[in-house]
XYZ file of C-alpha atoms in Angstrom:
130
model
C -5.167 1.312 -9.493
C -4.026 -1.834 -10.579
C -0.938 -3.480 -10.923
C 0.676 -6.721 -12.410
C 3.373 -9.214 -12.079
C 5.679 -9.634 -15.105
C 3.725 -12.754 -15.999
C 0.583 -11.171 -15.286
C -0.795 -13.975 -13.017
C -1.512 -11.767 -10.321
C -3.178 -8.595 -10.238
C -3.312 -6.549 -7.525
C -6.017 -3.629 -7.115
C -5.274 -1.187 -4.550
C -6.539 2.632 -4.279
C -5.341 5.610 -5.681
C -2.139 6.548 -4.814
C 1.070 8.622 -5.948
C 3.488 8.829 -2.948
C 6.008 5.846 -2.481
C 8.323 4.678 0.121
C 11.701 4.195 0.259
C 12.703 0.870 2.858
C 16.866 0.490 2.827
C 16.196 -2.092 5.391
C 18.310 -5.102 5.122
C 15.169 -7.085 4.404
C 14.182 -5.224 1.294
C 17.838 -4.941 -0.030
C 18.253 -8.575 0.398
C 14.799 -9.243 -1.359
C 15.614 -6.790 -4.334
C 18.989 -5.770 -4.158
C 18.713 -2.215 -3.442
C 15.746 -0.024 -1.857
C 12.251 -0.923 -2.030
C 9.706 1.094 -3.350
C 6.288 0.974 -2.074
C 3.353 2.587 -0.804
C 1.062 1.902 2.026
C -2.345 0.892 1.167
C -5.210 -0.287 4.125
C -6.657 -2.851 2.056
C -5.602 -4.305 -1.330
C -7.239 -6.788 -3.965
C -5.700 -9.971 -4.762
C -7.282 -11.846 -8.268
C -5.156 -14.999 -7.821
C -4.887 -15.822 -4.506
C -3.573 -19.717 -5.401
C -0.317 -18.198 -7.596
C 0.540 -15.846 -4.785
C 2.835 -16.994 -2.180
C 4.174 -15.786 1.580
C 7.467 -15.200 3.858
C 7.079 -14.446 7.302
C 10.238 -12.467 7.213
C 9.846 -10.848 10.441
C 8.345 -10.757 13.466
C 5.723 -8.254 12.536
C 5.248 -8.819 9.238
C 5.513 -11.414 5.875
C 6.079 -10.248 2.073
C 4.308 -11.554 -0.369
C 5.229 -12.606 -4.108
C 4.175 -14.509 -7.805
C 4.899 -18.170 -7.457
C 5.616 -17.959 -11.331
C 7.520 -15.297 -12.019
C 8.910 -14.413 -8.488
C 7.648 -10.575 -8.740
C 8.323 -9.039 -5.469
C 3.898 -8.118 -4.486
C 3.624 -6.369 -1.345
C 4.899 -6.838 2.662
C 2.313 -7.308 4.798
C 2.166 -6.032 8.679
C 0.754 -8.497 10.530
C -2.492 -8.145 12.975
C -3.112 -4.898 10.241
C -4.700 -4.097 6.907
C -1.243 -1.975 5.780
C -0.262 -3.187 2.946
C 3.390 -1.849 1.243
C 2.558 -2.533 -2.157
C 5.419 -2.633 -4.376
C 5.278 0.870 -6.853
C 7.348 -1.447 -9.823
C 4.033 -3.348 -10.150
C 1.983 -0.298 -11.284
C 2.617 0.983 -15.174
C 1.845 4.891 -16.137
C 1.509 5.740 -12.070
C 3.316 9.036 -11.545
C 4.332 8.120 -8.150
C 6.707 10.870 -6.005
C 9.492 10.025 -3.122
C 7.838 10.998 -0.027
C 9.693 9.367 2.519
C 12.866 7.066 3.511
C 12.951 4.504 6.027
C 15.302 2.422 7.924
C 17.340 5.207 6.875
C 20.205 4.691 9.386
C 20.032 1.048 7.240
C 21.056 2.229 4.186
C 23.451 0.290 1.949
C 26.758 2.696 1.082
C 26.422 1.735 -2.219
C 23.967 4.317 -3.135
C 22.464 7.303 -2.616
C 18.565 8.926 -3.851
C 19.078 12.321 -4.861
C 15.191 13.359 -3.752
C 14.558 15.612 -0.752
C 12.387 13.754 1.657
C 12.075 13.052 5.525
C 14.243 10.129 6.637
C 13.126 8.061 9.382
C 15.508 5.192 11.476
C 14.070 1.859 12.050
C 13.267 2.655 15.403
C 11.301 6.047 14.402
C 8.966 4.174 11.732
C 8.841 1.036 14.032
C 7.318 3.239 16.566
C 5.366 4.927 14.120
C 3.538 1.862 12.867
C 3.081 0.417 16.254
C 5.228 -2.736 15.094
């Protein structure tokens, strides 16, 4: 698959995939102003490594973005290959909810209507090991 920034600087190539994440962290809602939408991928391709930029906005792990347009690219777990590429990126993908995290996070604002497993931040922090 591959996926662009909205000035198309960066391209990202990462492999098939249709299931996304949903992070309610506070991270993520600060960085987009609601959920983030992503999916894991062990590996990804990055054509334009000079016009991509990084946060280390945790402990365990930095996002990425476009130093152009500011598109929101992927967050990165450190010491790993998991990459949680953002879905927005990816045109004509018919990605499916699969899973919430930092559920117990969640804004009050707003609530997905799909039917998925919802995991605290301390049940998907011990899942990935961070």
């Amino acid at each position: 698959m591959k996926g662009y920034c909205l000035c198309q600087k960066v391209v990202i190539e990462a492999p098939n995939c249709q299931e996304i994440h949903a992070c309610h962290c506070n991270y993520c809602r600060k960085w987009g102003g609601s959920a983030g939408f992503t999916f894991l991928s062990q590996g990804i391709t990055v054509n334009d490594n000079a016009n991509t930029t990084h946060y280390q906005s945790s402990d365990w792990g930095e996002r990425a973005f476009c130093k152009t347009c500011g598109t929101h690219l992927y967050f990165h777990q450190l010491d790993t290959d998991n990459y949680y590429v953002s879905a927005g990126l990816f045109d004509d993908v018919e990605f499916r909810l699969g899973l919430q995290i930092f559920i117990d996070k969640k804004a009050c604002y707003y609530e997905l209507a799909n039917d998925t497993p919802k995991l605290t931040k301390a049940q998907f922090l011990a899942m990935v090991g961070a």
